[in-house]
PDB file of C-alpha atoms in Angstrom:
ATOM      1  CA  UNK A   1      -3.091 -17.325  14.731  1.00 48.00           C
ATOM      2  CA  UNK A   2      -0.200 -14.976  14.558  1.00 48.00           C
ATOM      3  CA  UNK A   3      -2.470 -12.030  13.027  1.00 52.00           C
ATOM      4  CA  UNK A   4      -5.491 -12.651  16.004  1.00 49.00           C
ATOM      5  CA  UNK A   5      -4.182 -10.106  18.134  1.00 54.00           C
ATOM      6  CA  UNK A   6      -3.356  -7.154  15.735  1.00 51.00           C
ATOM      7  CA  UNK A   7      -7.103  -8.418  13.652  1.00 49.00           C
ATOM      8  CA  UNK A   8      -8.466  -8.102  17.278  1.00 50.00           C
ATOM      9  CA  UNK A   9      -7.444  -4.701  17.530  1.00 50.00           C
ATOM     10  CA  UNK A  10      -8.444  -3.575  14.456  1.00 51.00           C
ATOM     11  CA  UNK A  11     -11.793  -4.917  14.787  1.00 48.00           C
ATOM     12  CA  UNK A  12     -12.311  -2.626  18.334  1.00 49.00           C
ATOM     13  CA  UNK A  13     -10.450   0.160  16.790  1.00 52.00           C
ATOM     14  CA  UNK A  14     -13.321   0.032  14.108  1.00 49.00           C
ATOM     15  CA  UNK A  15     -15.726  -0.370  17.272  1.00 48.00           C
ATOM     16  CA  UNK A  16     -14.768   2.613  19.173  1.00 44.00           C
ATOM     17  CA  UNK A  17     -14.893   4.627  15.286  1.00 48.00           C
ATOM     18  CA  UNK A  18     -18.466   3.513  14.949  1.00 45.00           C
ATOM     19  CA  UNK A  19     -19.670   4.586  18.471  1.00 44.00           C
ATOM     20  CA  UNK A  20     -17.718   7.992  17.663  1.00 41.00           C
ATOM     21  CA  UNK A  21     -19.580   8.101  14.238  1.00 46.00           C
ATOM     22  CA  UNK A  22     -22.838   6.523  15.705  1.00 48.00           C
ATOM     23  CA  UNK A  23     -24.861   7.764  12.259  1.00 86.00           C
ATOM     24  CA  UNK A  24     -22.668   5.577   9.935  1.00 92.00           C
ATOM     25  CA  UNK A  25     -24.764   2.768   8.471  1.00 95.00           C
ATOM     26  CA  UNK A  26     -27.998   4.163  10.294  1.00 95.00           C
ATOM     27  CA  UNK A  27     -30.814   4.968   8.159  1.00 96.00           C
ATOM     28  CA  UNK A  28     -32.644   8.166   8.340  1.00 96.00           C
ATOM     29  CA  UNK A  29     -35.115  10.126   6.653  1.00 96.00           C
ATOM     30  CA  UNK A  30     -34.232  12.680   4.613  1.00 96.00           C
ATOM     31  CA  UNK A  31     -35.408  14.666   1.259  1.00 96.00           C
ATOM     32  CA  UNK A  32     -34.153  14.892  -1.885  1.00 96.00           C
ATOM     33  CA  UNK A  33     -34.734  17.793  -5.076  1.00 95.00           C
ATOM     34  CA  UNK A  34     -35.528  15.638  -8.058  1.00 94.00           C
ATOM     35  CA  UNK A  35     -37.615  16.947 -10.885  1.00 90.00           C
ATOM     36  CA  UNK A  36     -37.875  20.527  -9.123  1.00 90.00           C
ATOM     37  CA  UNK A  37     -39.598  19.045  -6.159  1.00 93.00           C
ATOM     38  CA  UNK A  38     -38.407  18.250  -2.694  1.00 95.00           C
ATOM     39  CA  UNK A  39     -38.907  14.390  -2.267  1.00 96.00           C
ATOM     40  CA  UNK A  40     -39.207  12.379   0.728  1.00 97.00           C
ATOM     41  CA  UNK A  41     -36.395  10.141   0.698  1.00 97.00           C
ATOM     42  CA  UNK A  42     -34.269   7.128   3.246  1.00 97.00           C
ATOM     43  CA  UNK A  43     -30.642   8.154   3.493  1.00 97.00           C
ATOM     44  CA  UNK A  44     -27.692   6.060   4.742  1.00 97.00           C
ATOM     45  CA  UNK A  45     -24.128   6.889   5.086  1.00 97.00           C
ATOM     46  CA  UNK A  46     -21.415   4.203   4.455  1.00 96.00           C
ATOM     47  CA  UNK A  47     -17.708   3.861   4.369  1.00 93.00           C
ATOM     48  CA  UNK A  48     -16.149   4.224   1.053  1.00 93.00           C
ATOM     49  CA  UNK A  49     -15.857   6.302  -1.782  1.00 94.00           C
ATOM     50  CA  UNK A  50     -18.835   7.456  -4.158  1.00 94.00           C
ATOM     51  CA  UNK A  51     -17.748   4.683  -6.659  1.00 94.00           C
ATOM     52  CA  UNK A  52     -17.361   2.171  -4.292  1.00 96.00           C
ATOM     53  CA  UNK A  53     -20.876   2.864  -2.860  1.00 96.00           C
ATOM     54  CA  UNK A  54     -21.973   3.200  -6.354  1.00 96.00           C
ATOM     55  CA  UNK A  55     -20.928  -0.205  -7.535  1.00 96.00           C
ATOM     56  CA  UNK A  56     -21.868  -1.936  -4.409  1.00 97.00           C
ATOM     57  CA  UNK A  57     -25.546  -0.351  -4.189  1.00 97.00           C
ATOM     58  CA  UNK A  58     -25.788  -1.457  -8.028  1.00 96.00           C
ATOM     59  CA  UNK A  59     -24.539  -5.134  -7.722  1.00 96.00           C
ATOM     60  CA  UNK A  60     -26.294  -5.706  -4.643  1.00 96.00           C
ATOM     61  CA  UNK A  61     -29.787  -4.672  -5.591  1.00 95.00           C
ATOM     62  CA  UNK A  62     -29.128  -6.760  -8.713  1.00 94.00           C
ATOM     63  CA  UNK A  63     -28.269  -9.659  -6.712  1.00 94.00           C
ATOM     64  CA  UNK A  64     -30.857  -9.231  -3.723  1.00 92.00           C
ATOM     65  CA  UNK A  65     -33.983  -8.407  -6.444  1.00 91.00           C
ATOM     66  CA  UNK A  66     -32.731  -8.437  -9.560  1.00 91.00           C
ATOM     67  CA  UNK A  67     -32.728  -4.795  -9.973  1.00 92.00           C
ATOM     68  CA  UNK A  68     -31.073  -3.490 -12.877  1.00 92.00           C
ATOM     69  CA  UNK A  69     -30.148   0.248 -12.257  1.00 92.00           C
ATOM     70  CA  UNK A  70     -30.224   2.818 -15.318  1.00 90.00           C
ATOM     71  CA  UNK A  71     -27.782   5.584 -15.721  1.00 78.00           C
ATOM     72  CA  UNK A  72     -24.666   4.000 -13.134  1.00 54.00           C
ATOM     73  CA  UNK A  73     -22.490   4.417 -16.319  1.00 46.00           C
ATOM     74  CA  UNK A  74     -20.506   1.754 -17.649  1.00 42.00           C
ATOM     75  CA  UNK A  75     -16.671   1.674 -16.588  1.00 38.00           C
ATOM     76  CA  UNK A  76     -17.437   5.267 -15.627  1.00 41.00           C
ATOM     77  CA  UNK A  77     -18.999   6.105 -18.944  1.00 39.00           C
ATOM     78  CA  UNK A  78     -22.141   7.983 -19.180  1.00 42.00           C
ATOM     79  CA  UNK A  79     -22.588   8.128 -15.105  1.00 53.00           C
ATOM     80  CA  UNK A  80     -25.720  10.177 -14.141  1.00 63.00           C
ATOM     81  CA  UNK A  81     -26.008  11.342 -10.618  1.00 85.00           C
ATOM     82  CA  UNK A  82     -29.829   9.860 -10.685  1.00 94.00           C
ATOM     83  CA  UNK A  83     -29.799   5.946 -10.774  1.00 96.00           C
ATOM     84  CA  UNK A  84     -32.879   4.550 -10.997  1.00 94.00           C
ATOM     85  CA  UNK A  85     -34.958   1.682 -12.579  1.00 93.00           C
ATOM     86  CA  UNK A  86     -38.780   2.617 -14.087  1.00 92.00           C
ATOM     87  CA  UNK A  87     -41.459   0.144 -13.250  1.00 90.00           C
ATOM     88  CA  UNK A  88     -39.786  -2.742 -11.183  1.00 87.00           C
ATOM     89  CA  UNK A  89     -41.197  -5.178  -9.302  1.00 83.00           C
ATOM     90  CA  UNK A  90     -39.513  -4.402  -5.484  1.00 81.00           C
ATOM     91  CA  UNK A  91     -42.041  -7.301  -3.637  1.00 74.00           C
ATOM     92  CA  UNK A  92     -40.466  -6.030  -0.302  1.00 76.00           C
ATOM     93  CA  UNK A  93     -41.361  -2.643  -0.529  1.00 81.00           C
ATOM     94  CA  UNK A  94     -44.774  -2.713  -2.992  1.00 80.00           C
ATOM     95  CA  UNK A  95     -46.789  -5.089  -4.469  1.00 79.00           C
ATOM     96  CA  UNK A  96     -47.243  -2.614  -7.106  1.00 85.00           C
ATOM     97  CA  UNK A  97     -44.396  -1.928  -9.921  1.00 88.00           C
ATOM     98  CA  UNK A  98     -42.059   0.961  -8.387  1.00 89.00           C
ATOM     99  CA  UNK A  99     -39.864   3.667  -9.832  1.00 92.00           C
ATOM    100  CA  UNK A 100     -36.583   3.274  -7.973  1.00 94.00           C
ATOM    101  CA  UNK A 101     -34.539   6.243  -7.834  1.00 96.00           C
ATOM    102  CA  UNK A 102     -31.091   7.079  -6.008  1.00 97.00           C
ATOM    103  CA  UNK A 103     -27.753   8.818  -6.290  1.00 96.00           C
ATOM    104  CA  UNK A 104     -24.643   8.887  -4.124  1.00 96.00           C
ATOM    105  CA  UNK A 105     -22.703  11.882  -2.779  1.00 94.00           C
ATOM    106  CA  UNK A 106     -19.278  12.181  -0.822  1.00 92.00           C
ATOM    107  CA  UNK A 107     -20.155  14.215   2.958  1.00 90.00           C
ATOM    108  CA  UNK A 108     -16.246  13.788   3.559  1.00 89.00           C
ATOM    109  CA  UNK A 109     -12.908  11.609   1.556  1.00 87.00           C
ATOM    110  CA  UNK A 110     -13.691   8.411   3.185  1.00 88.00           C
ATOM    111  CA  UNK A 111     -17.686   8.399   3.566  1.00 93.00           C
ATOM    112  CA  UNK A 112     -20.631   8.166   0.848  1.00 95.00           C
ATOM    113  CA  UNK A 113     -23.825   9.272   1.252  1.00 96.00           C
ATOM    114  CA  UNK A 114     -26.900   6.917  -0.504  1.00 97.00           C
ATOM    115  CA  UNK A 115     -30.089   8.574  -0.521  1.00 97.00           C
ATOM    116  CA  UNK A 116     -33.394   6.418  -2.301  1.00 97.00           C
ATOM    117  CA  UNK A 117     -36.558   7.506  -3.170  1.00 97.00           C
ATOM    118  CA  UNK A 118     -39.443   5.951  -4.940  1.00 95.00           C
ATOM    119  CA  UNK A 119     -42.908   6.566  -6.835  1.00 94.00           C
ATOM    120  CA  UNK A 120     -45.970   4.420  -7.149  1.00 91.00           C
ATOM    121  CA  UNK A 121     -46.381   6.278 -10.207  1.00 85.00           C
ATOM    122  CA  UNK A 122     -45.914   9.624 -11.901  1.00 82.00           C
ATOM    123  CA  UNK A 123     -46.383  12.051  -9.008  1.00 81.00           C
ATOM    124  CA  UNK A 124     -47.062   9.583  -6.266  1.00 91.00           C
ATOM    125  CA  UNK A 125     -43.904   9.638  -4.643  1.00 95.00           C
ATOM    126  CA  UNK A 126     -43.360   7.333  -1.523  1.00 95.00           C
ATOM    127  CA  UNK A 127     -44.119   9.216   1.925  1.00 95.00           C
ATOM    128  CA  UNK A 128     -43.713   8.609   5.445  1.00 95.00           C
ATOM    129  CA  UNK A 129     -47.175   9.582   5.956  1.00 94.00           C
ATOM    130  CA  UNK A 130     -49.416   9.157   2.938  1.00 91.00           C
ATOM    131  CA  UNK A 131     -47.731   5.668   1.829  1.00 92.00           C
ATOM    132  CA  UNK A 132     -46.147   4.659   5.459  1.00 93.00           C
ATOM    133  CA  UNK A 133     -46.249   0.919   5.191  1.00 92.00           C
ATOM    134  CA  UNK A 134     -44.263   1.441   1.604  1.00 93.00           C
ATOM    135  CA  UNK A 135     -41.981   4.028   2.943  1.00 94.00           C
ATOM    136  CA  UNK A 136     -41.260   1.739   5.946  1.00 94.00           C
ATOM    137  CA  UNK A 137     -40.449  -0.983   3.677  1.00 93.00           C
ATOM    138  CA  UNK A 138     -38.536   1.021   1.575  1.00 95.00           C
ATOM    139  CA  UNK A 139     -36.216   2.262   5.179  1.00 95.00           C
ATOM    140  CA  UNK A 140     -35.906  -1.166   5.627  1.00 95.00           C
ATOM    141  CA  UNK A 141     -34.201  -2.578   2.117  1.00 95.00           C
ATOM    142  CA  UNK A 142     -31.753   0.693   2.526  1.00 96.00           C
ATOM    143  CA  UNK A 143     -31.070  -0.775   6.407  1.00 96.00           C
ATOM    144  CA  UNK A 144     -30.351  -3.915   5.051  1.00 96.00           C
ATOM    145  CA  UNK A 145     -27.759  -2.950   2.011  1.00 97.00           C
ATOM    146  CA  UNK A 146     -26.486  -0.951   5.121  1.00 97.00           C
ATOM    147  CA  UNK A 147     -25.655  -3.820   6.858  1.00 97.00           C
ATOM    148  CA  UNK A 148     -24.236  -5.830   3.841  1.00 97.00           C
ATOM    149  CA  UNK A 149     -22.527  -2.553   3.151  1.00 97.00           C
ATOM    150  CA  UNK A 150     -20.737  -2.710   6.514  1.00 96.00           C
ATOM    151  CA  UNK A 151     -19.657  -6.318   6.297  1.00 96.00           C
ATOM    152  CA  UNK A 152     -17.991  -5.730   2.916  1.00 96.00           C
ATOM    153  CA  UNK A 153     -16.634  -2.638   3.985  1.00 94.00           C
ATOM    154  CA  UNK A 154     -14.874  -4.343   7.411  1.00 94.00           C
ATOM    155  CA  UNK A 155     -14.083  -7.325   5.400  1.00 95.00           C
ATOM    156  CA  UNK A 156     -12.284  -5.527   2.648  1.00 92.00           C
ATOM    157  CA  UNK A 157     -10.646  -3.053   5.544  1.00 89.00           C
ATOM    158  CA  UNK A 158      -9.375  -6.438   7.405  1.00 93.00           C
ATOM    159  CA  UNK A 159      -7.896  -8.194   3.815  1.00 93.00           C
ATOM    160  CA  UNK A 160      -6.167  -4.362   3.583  1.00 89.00           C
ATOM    161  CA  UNK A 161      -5.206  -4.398   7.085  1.00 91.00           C
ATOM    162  CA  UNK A 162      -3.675  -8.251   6.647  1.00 91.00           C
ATOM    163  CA  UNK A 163      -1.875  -7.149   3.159  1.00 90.00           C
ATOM    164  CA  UNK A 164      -0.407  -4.224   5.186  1.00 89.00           C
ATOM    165  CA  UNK A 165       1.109  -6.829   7.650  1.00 86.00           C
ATOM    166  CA  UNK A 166       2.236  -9.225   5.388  1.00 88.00           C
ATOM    167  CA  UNK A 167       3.821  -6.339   3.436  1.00 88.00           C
ATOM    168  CA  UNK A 168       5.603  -5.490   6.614  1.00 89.00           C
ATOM    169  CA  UNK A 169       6.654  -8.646   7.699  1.00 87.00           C
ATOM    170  CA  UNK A 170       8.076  -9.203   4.542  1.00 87.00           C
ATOM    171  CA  UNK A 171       9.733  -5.636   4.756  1.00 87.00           C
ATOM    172  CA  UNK A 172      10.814  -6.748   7.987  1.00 87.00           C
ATOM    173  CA  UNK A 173      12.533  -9.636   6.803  1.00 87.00           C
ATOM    174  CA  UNK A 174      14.518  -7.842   3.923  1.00 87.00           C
ATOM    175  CA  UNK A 175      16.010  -5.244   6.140  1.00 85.00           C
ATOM    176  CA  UNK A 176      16.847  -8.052   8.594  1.00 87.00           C
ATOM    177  CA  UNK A 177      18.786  -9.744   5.651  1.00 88.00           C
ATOM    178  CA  UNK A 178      19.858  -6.749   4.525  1.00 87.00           C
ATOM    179  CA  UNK A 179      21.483  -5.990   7.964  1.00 89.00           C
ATOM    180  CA  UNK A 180      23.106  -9.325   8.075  1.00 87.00           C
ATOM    181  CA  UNK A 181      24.124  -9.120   4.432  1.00 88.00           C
ATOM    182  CA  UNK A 182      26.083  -5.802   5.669  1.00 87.00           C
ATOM    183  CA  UNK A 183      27.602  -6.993   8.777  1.00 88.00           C
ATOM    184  CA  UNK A 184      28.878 -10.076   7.036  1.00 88.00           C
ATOM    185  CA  UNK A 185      30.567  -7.704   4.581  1.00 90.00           C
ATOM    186  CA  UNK A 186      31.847  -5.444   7.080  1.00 90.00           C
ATOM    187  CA  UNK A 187      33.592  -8.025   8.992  1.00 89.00           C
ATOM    188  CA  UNK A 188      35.006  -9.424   5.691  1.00 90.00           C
ATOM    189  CA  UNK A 189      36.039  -5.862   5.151  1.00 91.00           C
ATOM    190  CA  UNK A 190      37.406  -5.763   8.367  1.00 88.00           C
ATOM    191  CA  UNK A 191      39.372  -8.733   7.847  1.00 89.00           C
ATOM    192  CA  UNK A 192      40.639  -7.746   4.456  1.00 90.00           C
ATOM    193  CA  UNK A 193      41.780  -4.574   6.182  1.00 90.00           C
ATOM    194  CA  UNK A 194      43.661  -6.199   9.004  1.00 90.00           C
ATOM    195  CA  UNK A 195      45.493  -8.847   6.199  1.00 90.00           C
ATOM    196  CA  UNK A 196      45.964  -5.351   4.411  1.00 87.00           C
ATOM    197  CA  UNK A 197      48.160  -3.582   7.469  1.00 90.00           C
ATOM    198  CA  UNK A 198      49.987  -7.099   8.477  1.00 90.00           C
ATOM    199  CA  UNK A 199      50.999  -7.021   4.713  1.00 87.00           C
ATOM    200  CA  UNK A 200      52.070  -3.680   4.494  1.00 90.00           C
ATOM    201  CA  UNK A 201      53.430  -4.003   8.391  1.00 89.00           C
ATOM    202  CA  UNK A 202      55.464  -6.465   6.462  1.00 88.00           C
ATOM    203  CA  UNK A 203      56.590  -4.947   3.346  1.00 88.00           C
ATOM    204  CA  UNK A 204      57.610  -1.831   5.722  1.00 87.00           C
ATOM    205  CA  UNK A 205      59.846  -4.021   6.956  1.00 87.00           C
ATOM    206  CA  UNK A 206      61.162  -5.966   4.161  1.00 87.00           C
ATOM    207  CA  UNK A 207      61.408  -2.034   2.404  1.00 83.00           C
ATOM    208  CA  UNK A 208      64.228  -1.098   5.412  1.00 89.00           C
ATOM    209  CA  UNK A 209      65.659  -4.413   5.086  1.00 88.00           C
ATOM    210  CA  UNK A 210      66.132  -3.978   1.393  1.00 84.00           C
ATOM    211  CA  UNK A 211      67.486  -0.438   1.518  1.00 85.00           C
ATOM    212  CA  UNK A 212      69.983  -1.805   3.971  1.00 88.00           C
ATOM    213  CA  UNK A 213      70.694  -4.264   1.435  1.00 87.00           C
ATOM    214  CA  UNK A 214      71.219  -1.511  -0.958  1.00 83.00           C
ATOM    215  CA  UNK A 215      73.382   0.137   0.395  1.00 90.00           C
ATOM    216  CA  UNK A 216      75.711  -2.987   1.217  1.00 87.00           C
ATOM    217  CA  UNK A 217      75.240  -3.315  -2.502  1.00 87.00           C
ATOM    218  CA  UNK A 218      76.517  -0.213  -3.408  1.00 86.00           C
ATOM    219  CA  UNK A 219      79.151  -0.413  -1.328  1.00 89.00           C
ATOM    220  CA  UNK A 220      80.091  -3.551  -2.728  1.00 85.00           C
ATOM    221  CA  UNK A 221      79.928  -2.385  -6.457  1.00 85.00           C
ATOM    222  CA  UNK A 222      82.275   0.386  -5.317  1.00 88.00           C
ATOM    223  CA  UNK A 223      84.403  -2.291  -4.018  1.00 86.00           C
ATOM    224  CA  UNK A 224      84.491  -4.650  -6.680  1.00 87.00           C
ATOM    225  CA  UNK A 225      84.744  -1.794  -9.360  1.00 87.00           C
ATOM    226  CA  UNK A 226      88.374  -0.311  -7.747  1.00 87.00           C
ATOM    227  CA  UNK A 227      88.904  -4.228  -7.698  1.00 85.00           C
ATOM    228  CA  UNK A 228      88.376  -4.596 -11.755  1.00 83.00           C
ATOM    229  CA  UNK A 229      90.109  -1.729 -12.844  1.00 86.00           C
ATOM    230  CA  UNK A 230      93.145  -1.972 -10.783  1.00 85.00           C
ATOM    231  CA  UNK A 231      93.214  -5.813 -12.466  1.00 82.00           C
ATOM    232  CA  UNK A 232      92.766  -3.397 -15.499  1.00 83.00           C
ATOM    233  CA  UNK A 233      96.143  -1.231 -15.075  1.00 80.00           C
ATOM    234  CA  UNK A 234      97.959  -3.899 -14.080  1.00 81.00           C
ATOM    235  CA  UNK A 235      97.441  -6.073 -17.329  1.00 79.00           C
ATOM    236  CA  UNK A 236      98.254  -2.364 -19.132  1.00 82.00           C
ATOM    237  CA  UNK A 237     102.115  -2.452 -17.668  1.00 80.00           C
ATOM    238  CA  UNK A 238     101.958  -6.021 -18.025  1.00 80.00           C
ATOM    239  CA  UNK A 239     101.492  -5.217 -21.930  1.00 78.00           C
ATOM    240  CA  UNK A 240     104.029  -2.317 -22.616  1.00 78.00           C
ATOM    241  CA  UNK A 241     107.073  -4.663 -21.073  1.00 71.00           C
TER     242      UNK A 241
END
């Protein structure tokens, strides 16, 4: 409950970012050069990095059709720009077998760019006009990793956001301990410093006290020396009678 206000925010914060950015997560048509040719092609951007995209456009068409993309790399190795799979079966788009091409590209730092195309066979690429109810169908499975796309991304953005408060809080609370820590040490300080003048208030005093001692002392020694060796000369006549 104590995160529903600041989650609130974020959530129309990310609102007001999509009405600024109204093409995010909209598909569009678009082309594409592959294989010297201009392709028609559906186009979506998403939030994310290229990788992210990448990985999520992989793992989701493997989990929605059991699409297995060629040439997404492994761990990064061996990464093509062109993805694609050769003669699947895609029963939304075609009842026919489909070659399933797309690759990902980064408009700006925190947006990707997925663009698809697909052919019914060697040169018979999907188009909006000679194969419209594929091409359609096609526009749609894009629209619809769009929307997964966006869920994941505002998810992942919202377990960020609530790791980002929690680190906080927790950053909060150290200072906060810190501060106390310090105060408590300053007014041990403090009192350490006070006991520290009393004492010396106090061994100023006894010092004076002592050097007037000292010099009672001296005066005494003085004394009680005269005192010895006048007992001295008088046990000297004593001893030559």
């Amino acid at each position: 409950m104590k995160h529903l206000g600041f989650l609130c925010l974020l959530l129309l914060s990310l609102s007001w970012s999509r009405s600024a950015t109204a093409q995010l997560y909209e598909v569009r048509p678009g082309t594409v050069k592959f294989e010297k040719k201009e392709r028609e092609a559906v186009k979506v951007q998403v939030d994310g990095t290229a990788q992210w995209t990448r990985d999520f456009w992989q793992s989701w068409l493997k989990d929605t059709y059991n699409i297995k993309l060629k040439g997404g790399g492994v761990l990064g190795v061996g990464k093509k720009d062109v993805m694609e799979a050769k003669q699947t079966q895609v029963s939304s788009v075609s009842g026919k077998l489909l070659d399933l091409y797309s690759n990902v590209t980064s408009p700006t730092d925190s947006t990707t760019e997925l663009s698809v195309w697909a052919a019914l066979g060697p040169d018979t690429f999907l188009h909006p006009d000679n194969t419209a109810s594929e091409y359609a169908a096609l526009r749609n499975m894009v629209q619809s990793f769009a929307t997964a796309a966006r869920l994941k991304a505002y998810k992942e953005q919202i377990e960020q956001a609530e790791k980002h408060l929690k680190d906080s809080e927790k950053e909060k609370e150290d200072l906060n301990k810190d501060i106390k820590n310090m105060q408590a040490n300053t007014a041990s300080n403090l009192a350490r410093i006070e006991a520290l003048k009393k004492q010396n208030v106090e061994n100023t005093l006894k010092a004076r006290q002592d050097s007037v001692k000292l010099i009672e002392n001296a005066r005494l020694l003085e004394v009680r020396k005269a005192q010895l060796q006048r007992r001295k000369d008088r046990l000297s006549a004593l001893d030559r009678k």
